[in-house]
C-alpha positions as MATLAB code, in Angstrom:
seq = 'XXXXXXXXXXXXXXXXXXXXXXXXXXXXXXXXXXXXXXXXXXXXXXXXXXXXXXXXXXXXXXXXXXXXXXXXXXXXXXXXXXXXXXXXXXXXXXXXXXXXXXXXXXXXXXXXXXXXXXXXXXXXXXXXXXXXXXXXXXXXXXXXXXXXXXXXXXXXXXXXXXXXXXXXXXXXXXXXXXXXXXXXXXXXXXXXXXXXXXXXXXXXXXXXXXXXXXXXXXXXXXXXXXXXXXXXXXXXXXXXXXXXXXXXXXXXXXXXXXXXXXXXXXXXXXXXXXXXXXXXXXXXXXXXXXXXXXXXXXXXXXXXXXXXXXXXXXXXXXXXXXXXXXXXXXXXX';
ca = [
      34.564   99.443  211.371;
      34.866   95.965  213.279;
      36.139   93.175  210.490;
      33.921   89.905  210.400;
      37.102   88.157  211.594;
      36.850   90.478  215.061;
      33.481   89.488  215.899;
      33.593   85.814  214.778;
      36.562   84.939  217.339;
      36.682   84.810  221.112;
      38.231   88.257  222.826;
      41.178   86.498  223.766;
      41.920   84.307  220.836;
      41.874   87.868  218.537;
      43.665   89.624  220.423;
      46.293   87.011  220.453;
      46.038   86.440  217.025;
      46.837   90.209  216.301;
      49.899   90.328  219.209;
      47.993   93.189  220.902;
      49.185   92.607  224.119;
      52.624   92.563  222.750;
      52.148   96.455  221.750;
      50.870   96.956  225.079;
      53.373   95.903  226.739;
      55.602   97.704  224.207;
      53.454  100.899  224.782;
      53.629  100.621  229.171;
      57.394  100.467  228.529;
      58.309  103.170  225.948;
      55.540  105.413  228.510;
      57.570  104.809  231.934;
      60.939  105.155  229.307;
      59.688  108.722  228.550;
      57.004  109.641  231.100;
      58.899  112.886  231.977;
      58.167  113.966  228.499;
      55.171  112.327  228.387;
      54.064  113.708  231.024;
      53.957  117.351  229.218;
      51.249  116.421  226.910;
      49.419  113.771  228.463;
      49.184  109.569  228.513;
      46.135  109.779  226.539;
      48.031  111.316  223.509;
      51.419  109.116  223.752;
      48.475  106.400  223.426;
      46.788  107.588  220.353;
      50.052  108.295  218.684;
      51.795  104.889  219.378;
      48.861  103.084  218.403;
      48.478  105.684  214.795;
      52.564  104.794  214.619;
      51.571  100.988  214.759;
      48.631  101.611  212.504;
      51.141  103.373  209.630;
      53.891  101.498  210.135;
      56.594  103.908  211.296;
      56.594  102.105  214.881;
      59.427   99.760  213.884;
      62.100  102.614  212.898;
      65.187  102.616  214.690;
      63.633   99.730  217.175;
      66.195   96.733  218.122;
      65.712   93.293  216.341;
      63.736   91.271  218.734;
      60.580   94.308  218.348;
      60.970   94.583  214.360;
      60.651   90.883  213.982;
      58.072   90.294  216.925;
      54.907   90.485  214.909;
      53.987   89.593  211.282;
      52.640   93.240  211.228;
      56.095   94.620  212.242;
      58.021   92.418  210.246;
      55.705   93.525  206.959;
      56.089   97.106  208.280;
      59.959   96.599  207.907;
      59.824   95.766  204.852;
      57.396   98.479  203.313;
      59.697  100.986  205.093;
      63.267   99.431  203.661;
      61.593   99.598  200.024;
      60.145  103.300  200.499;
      63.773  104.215  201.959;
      65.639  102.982  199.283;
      64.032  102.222  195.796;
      66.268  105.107  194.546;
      68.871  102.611  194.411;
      67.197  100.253  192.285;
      65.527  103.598  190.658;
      69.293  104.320  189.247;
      70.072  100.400  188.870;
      72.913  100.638  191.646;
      74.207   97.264  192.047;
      75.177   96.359  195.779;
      76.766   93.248  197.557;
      75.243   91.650  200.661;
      77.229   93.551  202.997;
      75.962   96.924  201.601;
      72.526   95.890  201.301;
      73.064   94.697  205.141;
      74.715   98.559  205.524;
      71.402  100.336  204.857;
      69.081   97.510  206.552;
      71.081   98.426  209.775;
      70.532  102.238  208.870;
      66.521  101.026  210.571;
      67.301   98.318  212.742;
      70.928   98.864  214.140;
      71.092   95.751  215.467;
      69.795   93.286  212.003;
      71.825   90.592  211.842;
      73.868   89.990  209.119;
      72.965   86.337  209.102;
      69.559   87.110  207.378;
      71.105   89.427  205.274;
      73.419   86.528  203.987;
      70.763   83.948  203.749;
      68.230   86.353  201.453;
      71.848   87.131  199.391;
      72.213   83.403  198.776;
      68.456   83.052  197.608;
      69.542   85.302  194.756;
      72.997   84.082  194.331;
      72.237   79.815  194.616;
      76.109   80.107  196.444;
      78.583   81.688  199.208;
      79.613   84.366  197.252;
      78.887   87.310  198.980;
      80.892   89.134  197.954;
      78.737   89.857  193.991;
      76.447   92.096  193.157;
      72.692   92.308  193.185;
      70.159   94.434  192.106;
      67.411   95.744  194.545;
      64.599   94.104  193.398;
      65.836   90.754  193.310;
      67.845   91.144  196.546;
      64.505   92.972  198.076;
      62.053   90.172  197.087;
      64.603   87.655  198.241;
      65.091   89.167  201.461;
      60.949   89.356  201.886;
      60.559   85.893  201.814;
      63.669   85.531  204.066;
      62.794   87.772  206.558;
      58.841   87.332  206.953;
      58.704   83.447  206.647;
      62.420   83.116  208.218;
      60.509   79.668  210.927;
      59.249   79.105  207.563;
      62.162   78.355  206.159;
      64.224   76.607  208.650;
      61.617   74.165  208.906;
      61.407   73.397  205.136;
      65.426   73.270  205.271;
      65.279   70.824  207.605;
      62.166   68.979  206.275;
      64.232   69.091  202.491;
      67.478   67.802  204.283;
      65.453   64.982  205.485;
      63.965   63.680  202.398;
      67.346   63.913  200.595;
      68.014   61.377  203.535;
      65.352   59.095  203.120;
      63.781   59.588  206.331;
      60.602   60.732  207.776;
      60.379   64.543  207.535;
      57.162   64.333  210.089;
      60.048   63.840  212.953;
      60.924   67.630  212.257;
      60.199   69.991  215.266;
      58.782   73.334  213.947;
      60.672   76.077  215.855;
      59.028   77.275  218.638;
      60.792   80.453  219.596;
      60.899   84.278  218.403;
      63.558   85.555  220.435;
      66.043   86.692  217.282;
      68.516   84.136  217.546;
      68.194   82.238  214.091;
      70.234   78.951  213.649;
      72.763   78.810  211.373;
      70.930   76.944  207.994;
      73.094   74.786  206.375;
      72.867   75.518  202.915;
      71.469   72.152  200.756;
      73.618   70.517  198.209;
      72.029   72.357  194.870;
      74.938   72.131  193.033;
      73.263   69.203  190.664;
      70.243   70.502  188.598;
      69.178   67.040  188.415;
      69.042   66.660  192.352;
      66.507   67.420  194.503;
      63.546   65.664  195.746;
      60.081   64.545  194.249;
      57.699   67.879  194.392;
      54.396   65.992  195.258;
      56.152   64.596  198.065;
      57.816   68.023  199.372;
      54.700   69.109  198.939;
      53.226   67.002  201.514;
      55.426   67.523  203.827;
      54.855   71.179  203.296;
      50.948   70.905  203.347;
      51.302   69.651  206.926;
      54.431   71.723  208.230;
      51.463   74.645  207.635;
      48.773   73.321  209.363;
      50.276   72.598  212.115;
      52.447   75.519  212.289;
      52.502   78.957  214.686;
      53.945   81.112  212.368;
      53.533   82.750  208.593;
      53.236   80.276  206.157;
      52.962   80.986  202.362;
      49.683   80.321  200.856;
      49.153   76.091  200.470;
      47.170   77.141  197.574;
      49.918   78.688  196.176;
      52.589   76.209  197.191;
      50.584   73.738  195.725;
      50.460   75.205  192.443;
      54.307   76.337  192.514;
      55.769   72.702  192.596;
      52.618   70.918  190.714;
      54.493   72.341  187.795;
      57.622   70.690  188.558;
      58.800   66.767  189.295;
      61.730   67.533  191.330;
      62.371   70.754  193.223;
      65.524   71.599  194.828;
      66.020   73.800  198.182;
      67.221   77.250  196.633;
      65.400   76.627  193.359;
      62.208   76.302  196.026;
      63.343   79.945  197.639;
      63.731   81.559  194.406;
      60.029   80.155  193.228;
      58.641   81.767  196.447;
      60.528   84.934  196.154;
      59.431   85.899  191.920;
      55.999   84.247  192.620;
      53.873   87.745  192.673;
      50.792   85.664  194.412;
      52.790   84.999  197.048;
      53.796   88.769  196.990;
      50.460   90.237  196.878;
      49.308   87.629  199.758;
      51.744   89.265  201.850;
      50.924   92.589  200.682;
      54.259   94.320  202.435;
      55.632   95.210  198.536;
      53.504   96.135  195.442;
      54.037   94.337  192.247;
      57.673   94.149  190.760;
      56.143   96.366  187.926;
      55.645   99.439  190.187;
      58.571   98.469  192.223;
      59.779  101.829  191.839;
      56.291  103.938  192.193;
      55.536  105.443  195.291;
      53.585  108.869  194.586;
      52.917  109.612  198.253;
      56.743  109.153  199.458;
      57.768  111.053  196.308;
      55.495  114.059  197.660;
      56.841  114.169  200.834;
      60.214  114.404  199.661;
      59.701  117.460  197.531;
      58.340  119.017  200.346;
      61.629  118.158  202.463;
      63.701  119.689  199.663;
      61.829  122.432  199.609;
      62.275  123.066  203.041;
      65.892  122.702  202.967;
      65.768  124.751  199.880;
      64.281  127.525  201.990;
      66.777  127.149  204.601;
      70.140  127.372  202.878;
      71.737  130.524  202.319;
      72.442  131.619  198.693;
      75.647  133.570  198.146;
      78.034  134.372  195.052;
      80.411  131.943  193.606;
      83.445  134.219  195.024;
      82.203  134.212  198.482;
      82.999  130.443  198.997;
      86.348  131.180  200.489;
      84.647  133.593  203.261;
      81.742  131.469  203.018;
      84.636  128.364  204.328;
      86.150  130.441  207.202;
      82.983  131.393  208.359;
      82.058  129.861  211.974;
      80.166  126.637  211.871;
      76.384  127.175  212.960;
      73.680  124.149  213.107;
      70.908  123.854  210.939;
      67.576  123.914  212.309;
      66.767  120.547  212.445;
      63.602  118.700  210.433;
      61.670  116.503  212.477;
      61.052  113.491  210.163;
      56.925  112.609  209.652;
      58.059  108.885  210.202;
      59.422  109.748  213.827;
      56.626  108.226  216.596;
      56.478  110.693  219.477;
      57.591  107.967  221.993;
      61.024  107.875  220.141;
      61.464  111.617  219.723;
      64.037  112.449  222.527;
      65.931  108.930  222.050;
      66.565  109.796  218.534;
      66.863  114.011  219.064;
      70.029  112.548  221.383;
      71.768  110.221  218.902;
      71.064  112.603  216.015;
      73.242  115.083  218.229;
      75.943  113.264  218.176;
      75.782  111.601  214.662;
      75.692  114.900  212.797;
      79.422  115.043  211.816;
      79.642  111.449  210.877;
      76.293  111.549  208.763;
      77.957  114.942  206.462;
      81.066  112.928  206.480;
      79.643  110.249  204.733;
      77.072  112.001  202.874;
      80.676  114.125  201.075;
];
């Protein structure tokens, strides 16, 4: 069914507005990648699946930087498919650092950059030390607002930088570019709980950085009620507001609520199933047999295809996963 939305906008404003052609383009270039395999089955269904792979969300696994973060859809993607990866770990209230968080967010995107990694670790931290440990929800709600507003963000660190100065924050230039290479932020003097600037004021400033900008913005509405509560607001006090506010959470609707954090019924299903394939597939044999069992000759396990995997990335993947199998059991032991 066509949303209102679809029919009230011109053809080429919506499909802008949606990055369609960007998944085209994605779509001709993973086809002429793969059209030898393609070519077994047919264009029509490398077509349908991409587009059902863009549609559920498993499009952005394993893709480079520059794709995962291309699109508000592929950037919310992301992070639905980091939490559904890894909520065991706040499941069993593992505590990690930056860098190991950063460990498993490259374990999707090879290629994420460790910068965001550090900035969503100092949202939770208020300082440079990296090197402490975090839980997952408050390092994965902290890394949403990082990661999906991160032209947000620059721009309010600049505008906040500004009115510390005394100078006109309407002078900032919203950034302009998507290409993956994020400045380096330089983090705001919060040291001083009773620094910071006036909140109606930042709010402002705020108000009209949205309006007049081309990328995600938080809710005003919500903004507007997050720093009416306050007089003075500094910069990381401001990203830890947006990062526990659940409105803001739900508006983004990437991550449910912090109370079911750890609920996922339908990932939990296919799981069992997975185990109970690999349950079916081992072989069983006495307790006394494990020397034998250790001299025997090595022989591969059939492999699993994954219901995440798109079709377009099949043989890419098949190919690494060939040559990653001893270091995956290495590190698994």
């Amino acid at each position: 069914m066509l949303s209102p939305e679809r029919l009230s906008l011109p053809g080429p404003e919506y499909l802008a507005q949606r990055h369609v052609l960007t998944y085209m383009e994605d779509a001709v270039s993973q086809l002429l990648e793969n059209r030898e395999d393609i070519s077994q089955y047919g264009i029509a269904r490398f077509f349908t699946e991409y587009f059902n792979s863009v549609r559920q969300g498993t499009h952005i696994l394993f893709r480079e930087f520059s794709f995962v973060q291309a699109t508000p859809h592929n950037r919310a993607s992301f992070l639905r498919t980091f939490w559904r990866c890894f909520r065991t770990v706040g499941k069993n209230g593992d505590l990690l650092t930056a860098q190991e968080y950063h460990c498993l967010l490259q374990l999707l995107c090879p290629d994420f950059p460790m910068e965001l990694t550090q900035k969503a670790a100092r949202i939770v931290l208020m300082d440079d030390a990296m090197d402490c440990l975090m839980s997952f929800s408050d390092f994965l709600f902290a890394f949403q607002i990082q990661f999906y507003y991160s032209e947000f963000l620059e721009s309010v660190a600049a505008i906040y930088q500004d009115l510390l100065a005394g100078k006109n924050p309407n002078t900032v230039i919203v950034p302009t570019s998507s290409s993956g290479q994020h400045r380096q932020r330089q983090p705001p003097n919060d040291c001083n709980p009773l620094e910071g600037v006036e909140a109606s004021l930042f709010y402002q400033c705020l108000e009209s950085l949205c309006d007049r900008s081309k990328y995600s913005c938080p809710p005003s509405a919500l903004v507007k009620e997050m720093l009416s509560s306050v007089q003075r607001m500094t910069f990381y006090g401001f990203l830890m507001a947006l990062a526990k506010d659940q409105g803001i959470n739900r508006a983004l609707g990437a991550l449910p609520d912090k109370g079911d954090l750890f609920l996922d019924p339908a990932m939990d299903q296919e799981i069992e199933k997975l185990v109970a394939q690999v349950s079916g597939l081992s072989v069983s044999g006495p307790a006394s047999s494990s020397a034998d069992t250790a001299n025997m000759p090595a022989r591969n396990s059939p492999r699993i295809n994954s219901p995440w995997k798109p079709l377009h990335h099949r043989r890419k993947m098949d190919a690494e996963s060939e040559g990653s199998n001893e270091e995956t059991d290495s590190s698994e032991n």
